[in-house]
Coordinates of C-alpha atoms and ligand atoms in Angstrom, one line a residue:
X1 CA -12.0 47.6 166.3
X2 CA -10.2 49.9 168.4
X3 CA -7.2 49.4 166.9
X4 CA -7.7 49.9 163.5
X5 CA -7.1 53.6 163.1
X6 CA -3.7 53.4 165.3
X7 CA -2.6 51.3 162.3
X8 CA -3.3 53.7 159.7
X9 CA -1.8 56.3 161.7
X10 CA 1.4 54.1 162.7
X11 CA 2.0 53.5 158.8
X12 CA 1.4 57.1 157.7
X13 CA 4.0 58.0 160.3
X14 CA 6.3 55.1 159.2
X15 CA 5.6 56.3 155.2
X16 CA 6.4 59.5 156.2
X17 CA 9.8 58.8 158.1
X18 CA 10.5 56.3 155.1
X19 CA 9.8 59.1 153.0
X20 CA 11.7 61.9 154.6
X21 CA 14.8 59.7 155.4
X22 CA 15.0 59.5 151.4
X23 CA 14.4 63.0 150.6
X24 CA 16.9 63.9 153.2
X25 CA 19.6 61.4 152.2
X26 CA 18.9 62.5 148.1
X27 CA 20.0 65.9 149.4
X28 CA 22.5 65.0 151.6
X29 CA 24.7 62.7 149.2
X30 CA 27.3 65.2 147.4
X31 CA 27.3 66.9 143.7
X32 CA 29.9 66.0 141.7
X33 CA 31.1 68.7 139.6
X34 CA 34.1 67.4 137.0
X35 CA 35.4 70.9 135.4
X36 CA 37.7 69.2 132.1
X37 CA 39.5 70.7 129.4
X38 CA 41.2 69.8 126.7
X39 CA 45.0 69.6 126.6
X40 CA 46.2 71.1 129.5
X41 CA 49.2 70.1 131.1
X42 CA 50.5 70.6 134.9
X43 CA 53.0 73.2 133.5
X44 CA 50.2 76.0 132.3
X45 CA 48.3 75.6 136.0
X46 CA 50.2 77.7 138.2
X47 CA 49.1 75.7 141.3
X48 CA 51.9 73.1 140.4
X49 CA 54.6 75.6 140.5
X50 CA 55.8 74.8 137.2
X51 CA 58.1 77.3 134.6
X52 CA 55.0 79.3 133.6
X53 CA 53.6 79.7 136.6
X54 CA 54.6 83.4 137.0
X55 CA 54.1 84.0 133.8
X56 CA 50.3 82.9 133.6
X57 CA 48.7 82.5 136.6
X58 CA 45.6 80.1 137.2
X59 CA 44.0 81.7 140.1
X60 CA 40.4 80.2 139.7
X61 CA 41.8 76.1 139.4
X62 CA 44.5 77.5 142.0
X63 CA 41.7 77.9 144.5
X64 CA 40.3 74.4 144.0
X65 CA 44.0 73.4 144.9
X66 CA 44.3 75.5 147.6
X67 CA 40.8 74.7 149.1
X68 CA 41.6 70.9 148.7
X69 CA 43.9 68.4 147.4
X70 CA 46.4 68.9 144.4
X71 CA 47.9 65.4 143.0
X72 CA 50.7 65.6 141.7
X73 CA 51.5 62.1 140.2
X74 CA 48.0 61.5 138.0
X75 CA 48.4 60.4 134.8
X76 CA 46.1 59.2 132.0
X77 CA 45.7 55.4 130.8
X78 CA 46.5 56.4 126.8
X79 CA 47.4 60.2 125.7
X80 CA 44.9 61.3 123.7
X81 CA 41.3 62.3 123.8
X82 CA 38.6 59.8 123.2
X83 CA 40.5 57.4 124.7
X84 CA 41.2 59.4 128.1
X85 CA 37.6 60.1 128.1
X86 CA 36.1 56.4 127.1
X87 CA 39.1 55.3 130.6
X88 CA 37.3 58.1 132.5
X89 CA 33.8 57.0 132.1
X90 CA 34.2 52.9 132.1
X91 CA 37.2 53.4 134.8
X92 CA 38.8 50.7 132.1
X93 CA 41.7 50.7 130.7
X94 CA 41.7 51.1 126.4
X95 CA 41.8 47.7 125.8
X96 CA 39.1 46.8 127.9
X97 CA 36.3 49.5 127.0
X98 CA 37.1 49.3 123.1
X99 CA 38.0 53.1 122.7
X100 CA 41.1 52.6 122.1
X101 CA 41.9 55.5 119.2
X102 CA 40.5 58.4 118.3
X103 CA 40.4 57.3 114.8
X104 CA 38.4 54.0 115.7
X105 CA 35.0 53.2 115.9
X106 CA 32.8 55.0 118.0
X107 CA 32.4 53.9 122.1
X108 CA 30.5 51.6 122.5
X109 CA 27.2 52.8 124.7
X110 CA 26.0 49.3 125.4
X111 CA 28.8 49.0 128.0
X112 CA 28.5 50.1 131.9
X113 CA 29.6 53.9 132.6
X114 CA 30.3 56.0 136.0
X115 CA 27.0 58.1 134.2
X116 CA 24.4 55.0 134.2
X117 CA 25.2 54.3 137.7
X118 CA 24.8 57.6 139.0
X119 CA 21.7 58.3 137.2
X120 CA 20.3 54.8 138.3
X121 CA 21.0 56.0 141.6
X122 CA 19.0 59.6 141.4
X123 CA 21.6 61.5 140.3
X124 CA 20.8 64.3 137.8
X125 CA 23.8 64.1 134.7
X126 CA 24.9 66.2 132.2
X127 CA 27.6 66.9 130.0
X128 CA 28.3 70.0 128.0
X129 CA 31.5 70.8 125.8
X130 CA 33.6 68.6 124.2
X131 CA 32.7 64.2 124.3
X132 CA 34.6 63.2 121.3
X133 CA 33.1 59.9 121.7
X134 CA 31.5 59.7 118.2
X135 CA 28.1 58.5 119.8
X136 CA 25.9 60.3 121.5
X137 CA 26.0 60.5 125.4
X138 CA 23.9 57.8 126.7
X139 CA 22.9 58.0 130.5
X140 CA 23.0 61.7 130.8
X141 CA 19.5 63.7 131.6
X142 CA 20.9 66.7 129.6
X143 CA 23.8 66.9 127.3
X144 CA 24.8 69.9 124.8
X145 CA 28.0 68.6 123.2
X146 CA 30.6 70.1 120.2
X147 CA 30.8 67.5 117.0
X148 CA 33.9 65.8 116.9
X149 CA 36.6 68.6 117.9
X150 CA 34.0 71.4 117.9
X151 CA 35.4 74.9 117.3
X152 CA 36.4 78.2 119.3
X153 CA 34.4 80.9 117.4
X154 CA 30.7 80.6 116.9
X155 CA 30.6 77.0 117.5
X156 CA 27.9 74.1 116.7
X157 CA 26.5 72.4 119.5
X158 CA 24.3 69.3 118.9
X159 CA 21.6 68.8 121.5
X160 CA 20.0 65.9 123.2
X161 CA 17.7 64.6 120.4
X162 CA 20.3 65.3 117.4
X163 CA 19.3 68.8 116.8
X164 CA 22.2 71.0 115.5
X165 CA 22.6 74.7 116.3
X166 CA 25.4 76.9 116.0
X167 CA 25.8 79.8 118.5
X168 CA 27.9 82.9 118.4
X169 CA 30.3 83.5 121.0
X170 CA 33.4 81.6 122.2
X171 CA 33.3 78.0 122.7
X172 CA 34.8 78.5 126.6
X173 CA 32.4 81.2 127.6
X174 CA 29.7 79.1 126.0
X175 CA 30.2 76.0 127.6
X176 CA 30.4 77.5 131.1
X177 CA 26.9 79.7 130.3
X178 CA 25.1 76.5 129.6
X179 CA 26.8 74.7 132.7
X180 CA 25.4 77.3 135.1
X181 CA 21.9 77.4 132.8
X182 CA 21.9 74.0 133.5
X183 CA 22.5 73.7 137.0
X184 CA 19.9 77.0 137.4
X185 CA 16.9 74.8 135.9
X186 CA 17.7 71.1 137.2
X187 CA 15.9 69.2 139.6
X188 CA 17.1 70.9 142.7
X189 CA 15.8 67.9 144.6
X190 CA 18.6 65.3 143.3
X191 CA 22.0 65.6 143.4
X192 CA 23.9 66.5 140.1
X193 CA 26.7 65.0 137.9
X194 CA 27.8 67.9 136.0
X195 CA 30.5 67.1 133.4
X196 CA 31.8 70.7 132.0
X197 CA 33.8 69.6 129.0
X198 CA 36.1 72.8 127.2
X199 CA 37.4 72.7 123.5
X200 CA 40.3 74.5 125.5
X201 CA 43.2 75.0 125.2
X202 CA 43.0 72.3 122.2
X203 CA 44.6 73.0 119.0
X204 CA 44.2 75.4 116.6
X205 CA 44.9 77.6 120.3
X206 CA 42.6 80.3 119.1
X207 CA 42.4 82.7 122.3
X208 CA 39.7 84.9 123.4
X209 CA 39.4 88.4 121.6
X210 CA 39.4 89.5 125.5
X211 CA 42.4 87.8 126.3
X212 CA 44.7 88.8 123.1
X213 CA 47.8 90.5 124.1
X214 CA 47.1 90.0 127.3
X215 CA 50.9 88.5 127.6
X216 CA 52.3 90.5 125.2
X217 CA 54.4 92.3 128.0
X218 CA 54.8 89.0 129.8
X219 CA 58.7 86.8 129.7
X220 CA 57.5 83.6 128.9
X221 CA 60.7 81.5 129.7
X222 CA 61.5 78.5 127.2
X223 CA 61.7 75.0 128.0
X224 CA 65.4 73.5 128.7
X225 CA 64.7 70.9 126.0
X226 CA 62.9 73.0 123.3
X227 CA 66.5 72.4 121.2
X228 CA 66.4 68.3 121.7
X229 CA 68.2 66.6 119.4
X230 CA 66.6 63.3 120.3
X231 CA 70.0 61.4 120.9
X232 CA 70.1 59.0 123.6
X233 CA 66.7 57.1 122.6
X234 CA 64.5 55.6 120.1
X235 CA 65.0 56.9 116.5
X236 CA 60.8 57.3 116.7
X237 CA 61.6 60.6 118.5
X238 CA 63.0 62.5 115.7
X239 CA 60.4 61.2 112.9
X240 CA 57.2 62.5 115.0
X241 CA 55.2 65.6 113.3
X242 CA 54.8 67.5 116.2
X243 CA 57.8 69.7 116.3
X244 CA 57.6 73.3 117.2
X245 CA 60.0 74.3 114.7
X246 CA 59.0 71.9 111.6
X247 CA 54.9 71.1 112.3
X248 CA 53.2 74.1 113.8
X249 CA 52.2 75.6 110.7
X250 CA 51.9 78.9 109.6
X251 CA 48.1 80.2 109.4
X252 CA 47.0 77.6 111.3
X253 CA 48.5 77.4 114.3
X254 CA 50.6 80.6 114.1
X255 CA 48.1 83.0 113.2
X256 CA 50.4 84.5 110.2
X257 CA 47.9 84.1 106.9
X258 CA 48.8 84.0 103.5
X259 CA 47.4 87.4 102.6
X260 CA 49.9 88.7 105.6
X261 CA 53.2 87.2 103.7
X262 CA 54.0 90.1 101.7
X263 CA 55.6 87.6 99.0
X264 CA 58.1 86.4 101.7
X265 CA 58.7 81.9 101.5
X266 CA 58.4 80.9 104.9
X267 CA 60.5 77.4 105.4
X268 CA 58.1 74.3 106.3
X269 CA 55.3 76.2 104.9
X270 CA 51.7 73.7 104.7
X271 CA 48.2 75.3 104.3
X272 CA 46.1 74.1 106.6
X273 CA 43.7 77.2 105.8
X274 CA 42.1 79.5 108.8
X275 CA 39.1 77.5 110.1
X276 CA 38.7 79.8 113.1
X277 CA 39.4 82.9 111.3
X278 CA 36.8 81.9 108.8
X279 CA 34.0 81.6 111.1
X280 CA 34.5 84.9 113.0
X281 CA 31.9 87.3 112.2
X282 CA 32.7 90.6 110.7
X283 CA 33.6 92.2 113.7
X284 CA 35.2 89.2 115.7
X285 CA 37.8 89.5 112.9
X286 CA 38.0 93.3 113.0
X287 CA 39.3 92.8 116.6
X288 CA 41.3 89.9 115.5
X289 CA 42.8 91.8 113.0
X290 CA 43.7 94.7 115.2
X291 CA 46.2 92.5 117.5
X292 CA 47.9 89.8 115.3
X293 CA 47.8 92.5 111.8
X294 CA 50.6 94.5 113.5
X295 CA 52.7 92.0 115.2
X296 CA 52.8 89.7 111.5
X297 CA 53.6 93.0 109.6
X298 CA 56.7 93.2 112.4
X299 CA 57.7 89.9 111.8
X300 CA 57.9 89.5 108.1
X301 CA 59.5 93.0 108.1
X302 CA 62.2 91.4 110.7
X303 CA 62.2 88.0 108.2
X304 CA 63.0 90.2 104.7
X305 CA 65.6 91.8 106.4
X306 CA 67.3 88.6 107.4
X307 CA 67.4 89.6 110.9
X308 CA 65.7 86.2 112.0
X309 CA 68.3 83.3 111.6
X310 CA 67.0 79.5 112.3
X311 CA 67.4 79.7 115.5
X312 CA 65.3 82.9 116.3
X313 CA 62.6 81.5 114.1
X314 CA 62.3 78.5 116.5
X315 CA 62.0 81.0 118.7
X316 CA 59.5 83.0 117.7
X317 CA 57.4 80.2 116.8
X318 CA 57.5 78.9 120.5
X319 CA 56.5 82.5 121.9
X320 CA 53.6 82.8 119.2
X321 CA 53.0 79.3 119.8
X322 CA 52.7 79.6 124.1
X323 CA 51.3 82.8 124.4
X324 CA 48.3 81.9 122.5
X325 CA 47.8 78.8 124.6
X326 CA 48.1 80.1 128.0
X327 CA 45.5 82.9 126.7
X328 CA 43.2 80.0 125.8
X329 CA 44.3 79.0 129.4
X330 CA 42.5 82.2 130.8
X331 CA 39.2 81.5 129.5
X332 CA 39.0 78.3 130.9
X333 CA 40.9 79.7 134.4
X334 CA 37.4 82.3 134.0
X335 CA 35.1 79.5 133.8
X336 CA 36.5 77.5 136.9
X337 CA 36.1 81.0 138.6
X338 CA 32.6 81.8 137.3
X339 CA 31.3 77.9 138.3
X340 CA 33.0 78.3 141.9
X341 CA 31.0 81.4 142.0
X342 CA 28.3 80.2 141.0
X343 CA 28.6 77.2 144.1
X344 CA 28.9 80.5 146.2
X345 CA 26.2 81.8 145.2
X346 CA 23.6 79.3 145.5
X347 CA 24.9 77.3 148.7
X348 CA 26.2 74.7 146.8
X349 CA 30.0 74.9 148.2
X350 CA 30.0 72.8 150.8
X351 CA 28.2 69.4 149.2
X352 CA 29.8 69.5 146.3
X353 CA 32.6 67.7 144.8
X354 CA 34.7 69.9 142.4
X355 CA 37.5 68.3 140.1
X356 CA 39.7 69.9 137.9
X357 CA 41.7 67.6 135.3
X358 CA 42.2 67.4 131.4
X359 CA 42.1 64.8 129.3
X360 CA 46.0 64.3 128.8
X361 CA 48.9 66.8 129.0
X362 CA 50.8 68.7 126.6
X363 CA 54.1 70.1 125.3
X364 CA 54.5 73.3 126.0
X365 CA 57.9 73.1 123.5
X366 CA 59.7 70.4 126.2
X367 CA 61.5 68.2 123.7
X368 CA 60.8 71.1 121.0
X369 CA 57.1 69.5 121.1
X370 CA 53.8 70.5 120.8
X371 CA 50.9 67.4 120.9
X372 CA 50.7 64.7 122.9
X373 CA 50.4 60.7 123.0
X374 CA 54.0 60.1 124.1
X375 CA 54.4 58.5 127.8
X376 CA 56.8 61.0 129.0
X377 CA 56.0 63.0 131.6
X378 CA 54.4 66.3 130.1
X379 CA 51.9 64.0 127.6
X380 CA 51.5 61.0 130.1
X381 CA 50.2 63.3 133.3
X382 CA 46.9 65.0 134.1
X383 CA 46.3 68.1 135.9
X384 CA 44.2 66.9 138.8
X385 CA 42.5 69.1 141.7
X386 CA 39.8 67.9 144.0
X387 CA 38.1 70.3 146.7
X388 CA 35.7 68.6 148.9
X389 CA 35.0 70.7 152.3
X390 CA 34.7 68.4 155.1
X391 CA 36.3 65.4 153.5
X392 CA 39.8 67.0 152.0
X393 CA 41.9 68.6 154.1
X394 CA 42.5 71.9 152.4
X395 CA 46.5 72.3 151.2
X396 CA 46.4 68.3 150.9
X397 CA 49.3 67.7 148.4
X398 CA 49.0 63.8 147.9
X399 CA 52.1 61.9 146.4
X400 CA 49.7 58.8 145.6
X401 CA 50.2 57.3 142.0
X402 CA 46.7 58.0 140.4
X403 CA 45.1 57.7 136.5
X404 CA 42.3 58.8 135.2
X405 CA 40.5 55.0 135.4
X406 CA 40.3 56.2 139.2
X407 CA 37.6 58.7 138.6
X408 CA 34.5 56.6 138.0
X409 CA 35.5 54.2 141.3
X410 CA 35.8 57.7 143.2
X411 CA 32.7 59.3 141.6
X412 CA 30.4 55.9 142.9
X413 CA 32.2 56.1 146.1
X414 CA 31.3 59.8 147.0
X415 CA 27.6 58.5 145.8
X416 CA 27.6 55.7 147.8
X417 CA 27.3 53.4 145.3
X418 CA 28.8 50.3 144.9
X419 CA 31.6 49.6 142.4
X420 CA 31.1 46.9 139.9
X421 CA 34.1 44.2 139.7
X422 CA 35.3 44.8 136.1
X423 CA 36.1 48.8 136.9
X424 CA 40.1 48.5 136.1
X425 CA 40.5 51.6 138.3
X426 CA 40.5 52.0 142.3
X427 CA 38.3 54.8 144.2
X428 CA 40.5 57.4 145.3
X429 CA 38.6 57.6 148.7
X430 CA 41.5 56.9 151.3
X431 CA 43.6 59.5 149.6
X432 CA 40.7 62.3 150.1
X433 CA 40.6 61.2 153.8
X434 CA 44.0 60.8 154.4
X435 CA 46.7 62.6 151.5
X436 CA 49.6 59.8 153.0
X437 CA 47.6 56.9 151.9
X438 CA 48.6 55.3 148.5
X439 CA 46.6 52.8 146.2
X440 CA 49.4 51.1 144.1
X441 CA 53.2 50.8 143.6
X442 CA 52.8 50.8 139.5
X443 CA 50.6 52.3 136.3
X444 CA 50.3 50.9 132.9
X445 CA 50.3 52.6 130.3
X446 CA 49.1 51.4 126.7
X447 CA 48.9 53.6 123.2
X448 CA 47.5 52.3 120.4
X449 CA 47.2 55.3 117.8
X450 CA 48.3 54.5 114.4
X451 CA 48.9 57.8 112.3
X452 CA 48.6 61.1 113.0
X453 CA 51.7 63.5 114.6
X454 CA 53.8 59.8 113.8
X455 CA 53.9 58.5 117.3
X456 CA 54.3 55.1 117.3
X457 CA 52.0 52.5 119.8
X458 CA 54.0 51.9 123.0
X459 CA 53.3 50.2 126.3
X460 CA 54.6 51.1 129.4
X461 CA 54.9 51.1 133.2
X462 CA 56.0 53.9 135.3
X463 CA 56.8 53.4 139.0
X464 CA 57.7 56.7 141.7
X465 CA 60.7 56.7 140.3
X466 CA 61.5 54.9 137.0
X467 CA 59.6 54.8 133.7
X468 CA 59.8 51.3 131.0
X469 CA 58.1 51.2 127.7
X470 CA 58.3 48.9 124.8
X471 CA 57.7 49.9 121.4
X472 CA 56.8 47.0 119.1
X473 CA 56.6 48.4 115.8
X474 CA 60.6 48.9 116.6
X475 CA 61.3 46.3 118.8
X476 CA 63.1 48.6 121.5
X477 CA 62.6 49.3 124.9
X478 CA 63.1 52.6 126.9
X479 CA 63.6 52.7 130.5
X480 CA 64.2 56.4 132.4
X481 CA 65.8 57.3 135.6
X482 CA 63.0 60.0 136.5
X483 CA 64.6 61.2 140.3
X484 CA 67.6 61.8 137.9
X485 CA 66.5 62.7 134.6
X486 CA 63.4 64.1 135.2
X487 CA 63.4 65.2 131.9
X488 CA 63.6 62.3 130.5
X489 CA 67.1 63.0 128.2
X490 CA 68.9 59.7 127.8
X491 CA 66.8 55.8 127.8
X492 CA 68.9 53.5 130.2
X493 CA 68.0 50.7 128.9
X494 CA 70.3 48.2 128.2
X495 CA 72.9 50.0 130.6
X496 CA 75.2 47.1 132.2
X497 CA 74.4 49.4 135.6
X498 CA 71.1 49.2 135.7
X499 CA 70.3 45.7 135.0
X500 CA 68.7 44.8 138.6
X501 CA 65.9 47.8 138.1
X502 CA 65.1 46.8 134.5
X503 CA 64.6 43.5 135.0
X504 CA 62.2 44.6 138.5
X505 CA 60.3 46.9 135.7
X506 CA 60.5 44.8 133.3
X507 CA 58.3 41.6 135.7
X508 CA 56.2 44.6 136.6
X509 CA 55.5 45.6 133.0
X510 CA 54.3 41.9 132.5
X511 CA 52.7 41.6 135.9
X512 CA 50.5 44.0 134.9
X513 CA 49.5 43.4 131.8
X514 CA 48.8 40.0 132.6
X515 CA 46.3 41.2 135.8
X516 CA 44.8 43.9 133.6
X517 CA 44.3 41.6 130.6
X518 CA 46.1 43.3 128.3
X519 CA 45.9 41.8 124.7
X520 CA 48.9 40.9 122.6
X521 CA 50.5 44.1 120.0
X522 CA 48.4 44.5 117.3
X523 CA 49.6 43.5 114.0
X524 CA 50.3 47.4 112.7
X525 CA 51.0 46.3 108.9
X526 CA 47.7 44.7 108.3
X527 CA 45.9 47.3 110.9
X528 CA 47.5 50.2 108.3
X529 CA 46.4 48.2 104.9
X530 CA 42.6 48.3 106.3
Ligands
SGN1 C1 43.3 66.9 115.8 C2 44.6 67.8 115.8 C3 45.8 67.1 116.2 C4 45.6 66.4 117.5 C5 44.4 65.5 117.4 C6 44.0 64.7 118.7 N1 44.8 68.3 114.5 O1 43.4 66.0 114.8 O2 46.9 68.0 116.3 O3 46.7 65.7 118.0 O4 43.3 66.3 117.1 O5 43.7 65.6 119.7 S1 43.8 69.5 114.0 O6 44.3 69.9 112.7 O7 42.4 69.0 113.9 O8 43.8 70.5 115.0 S2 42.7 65.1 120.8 O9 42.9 65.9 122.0 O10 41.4 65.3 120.3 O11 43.0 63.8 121.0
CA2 CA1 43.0 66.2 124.2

């Protein structure tokens, strides 16, 4: 009889330990904190050292980089948005999560994401921003996302449940206020998944009214190749709509409207109206106004007088074209700064996770480009920072081969969570421990857009040092020397000197699309009829 209450006490103390060893591990595994923009490519982040990096510094993501580990060689599975995101939350390549354009049908929620596990496992999600996914988030506790593209000025966010509301500000500043709301009223007894998701710097490159002219005294130099001809490789290049010089358009992406024209023609003139301008308030535009009304009067006074010849326009376009950008850039440098703050703040630093990366890169006028989707190096890599204090060595500067299929993997790993078999991608875990460890010798690369900007589909594989992709709609293949050419100026392929490496890219190219199950090219004509 004796015994009885020893019992009671013995499993009370045993709950209790049970109990505590839970609470203490739920606090104890790391936040992840996944800071992603739209669009921005390694050259506008001054952390990689790149031709703008003088010219528009990145201190905020810098400091992630400094504090941790800045890869270098990351790349996305398929250069565009939906896609990159569908590949970042399956870790799956295209073909294998079904979000394969942006112009497809919406991804499908039934399948297993990076979110679902982590929420299963007593993790607190959210995302806020940009999803571009067509359905709604599924697996997130709290998610405030833009509809389709969303907008810069005074955007609409649709909350969890549906509801719509539009909110005046600027989409950037927005999105990072309801990050740190968020993170202010969570569950401060879980750990968090935090995806903060910016429009930025996304086309139509509508700056901040705080940052406007805030490079107006700044050189920005131009890229080597902004005069490409396109010789030396496939005939696709010089038929894509994304030219600085023939597809930036006028009020759209140049900020030069119709009423500003004086009666002057301007060549390669399409009107793609003023959506931004058009939602400002009165006194948004005022400000507006006030910077770009001057600077158009200059130009079209410059333009009547003949003193801008084709070349100059080009030019001009570029400069109008970057600054604007890398001013977007600033907002979203602010944000990283005001969420690392924010971490300060509220003790958070040290357990938690803190990526940087964007969905695909950009031209910045390399190849006289703007947009994406190509394979080539400014489209094809992904800005990607990682600060972890304790785990990453701060400076780390790994030369590991990454893509963005390697986030969910990494993500369950930091949890502690297993990884199911059919994730594509591999946890980037070693390379936080130790920056000389690699996880592969190859990436594939498959893009399967069918319209827009006139890029055709291509598949590819890039290695450390070469790059092969096959374009079926043309039946050629391309095949780059990138220690050489790192700008990527002549295709060797078919070069009677370089047969030994294209045949070794070319097994590899097949190699891995027969490990990763990669289906056979699509049949474009009937695709297109649909
Ligand atoms: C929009 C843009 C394109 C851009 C795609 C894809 N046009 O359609 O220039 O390539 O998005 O971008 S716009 O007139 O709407 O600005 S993505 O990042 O969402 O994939
Ligand atoms: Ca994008």
């Amino acid at each position: 009889m004796r015994q009885k209450p020893d019992v009671a006490i013995l499993v009370v103390i045993a709950l209790a330990v049970l109990l505590l060893g839970d609470f203490t591990n739920a606090n104890e595994r790391p936040n992840i904190l996944f800071i992603f923009s739209d669009d921005h490519a390694v050259n506008a982040i001054s952390a990689y050292e790149g031709p703008l990096a003088q010219a528009a510094p990145t201190p905020n993501i810098d400091r992630i980089a400094r504090e941790g580990a800045l890869f270098r060689n990351s790349f996305c599975a398929n250069s565009i948005c939906g896609p990159s995101r569908a590949c970042i939350l399956t870790g799956k390549h295209s073909h294998k999560n079904g979000f394969m354009r942006n112009t497809g049908k919406g991804f499908d929620q039934s399948q297993w994401t990076v979110a679902k596990s982590l929420q299963a496992a007593g993790y607190q999600t959210a995302v806020i921003g940009k999803w571009h996914l067509k359905t709604h988030p599924v697996a997130f506790d709290h998610w405030e996302i833009f509809p389709g593209q969303g907008s810069y000025y005074n955007p609409v966010f649709i909350q969890k449940g549906g509801k719509q509301k539009q909110i005046e500000g600027y989409a950037t500043d927005l999105t990072t206020n309801k990050s740190i709301d968020w993170l202010e009223s969570r569950d401060k007894s879980k750990p968090f998944f935090l995806m903060c998701q910016h429009k930025a710097p996304h086309r139509t490159f509508a700056p901040a009214l705080r940052h406007l002219g805030s490079l107006d005294n700044v050189d920005i130099p131009e890229p080597k190749t902004l005069f490409d001809s396109y010789a030396n490789r496939s005939g696709t290049l010089a038929t894509n709509e994304m030219e600085v010089d023939r597809h930036l358009t006028w009020a759209y992406d140049l900020k030069l409207r119709n009423e500003e024209l004086d009666g002057v023609k301007l060549p390669e003139f399409r009107n793609y109206g003023t959506p931004e301008y058009k939602r400002m308030t009165d006194a948004q535009r005022k400000e507006w106004d006030a910077h770009f009304g001057p600077k158009n009067k200059e130009f079209i006074t410059a333009y009547k007088a003949g003193k801008i010849d084709p070349k100059k326009l080009v030019q001009w376009k570029y400069q109008r074209y970057i600054q604007n950008y890398l001013e977007c850039v600033k907002a979203v440098d602010d944000s990283v700064g005001q969420l690392l703050s924010y971490l300060d703040e509220n003790n958070l630093a040290d357990n938690t996770v803190v990526i940087y990366s964007s969905d695909q890169g950009f031209y910045l006028g390399e190849h006289g480009w703007f947009d994406k989707r190509w394979m080539f190096e400014e489209s094809f890599k992904m800005p990607f920072a990682i600060r972890w204090p304790g785990t990453i060595k701060p400076g780390s500067r790994p030369e590991a081969l990454i893509q963005n299929i390697d986030y969910a993997p990494t993500f369950l790993e930091i949890a502690g969570e297993s990884i199911p078999t059919e994730v594509q991608g591999k946890s980037l875990m070693p390379i936080l421990k130790d920056e000389s460890k690699k996880l592969r010798d190859s990436l594939y690369y498959g893009y399967y857009e069918l319209g827009e900007h006139a890029v055709p589909q291509h598949f590819g594989v890039r290695t450390r040092t070469h790059k092969l992709f096959y374009l079926p709609e043309t039946n050629e293949w391309q095949m780059f020397d990138l220690v050489n050419d790192p700008n990527e100026m002549v295709s060797l392929y078919g070069s009677p000197n370089h047969t030994e490496i294209q045949s070794e890219l070319k097994n590899e190219y097949h190699r891995l699309r027969r490990e990763l199950e990669a289906p056979p090219y699509e049949n474009l004509s009937s695709l297109r009829k649909k």
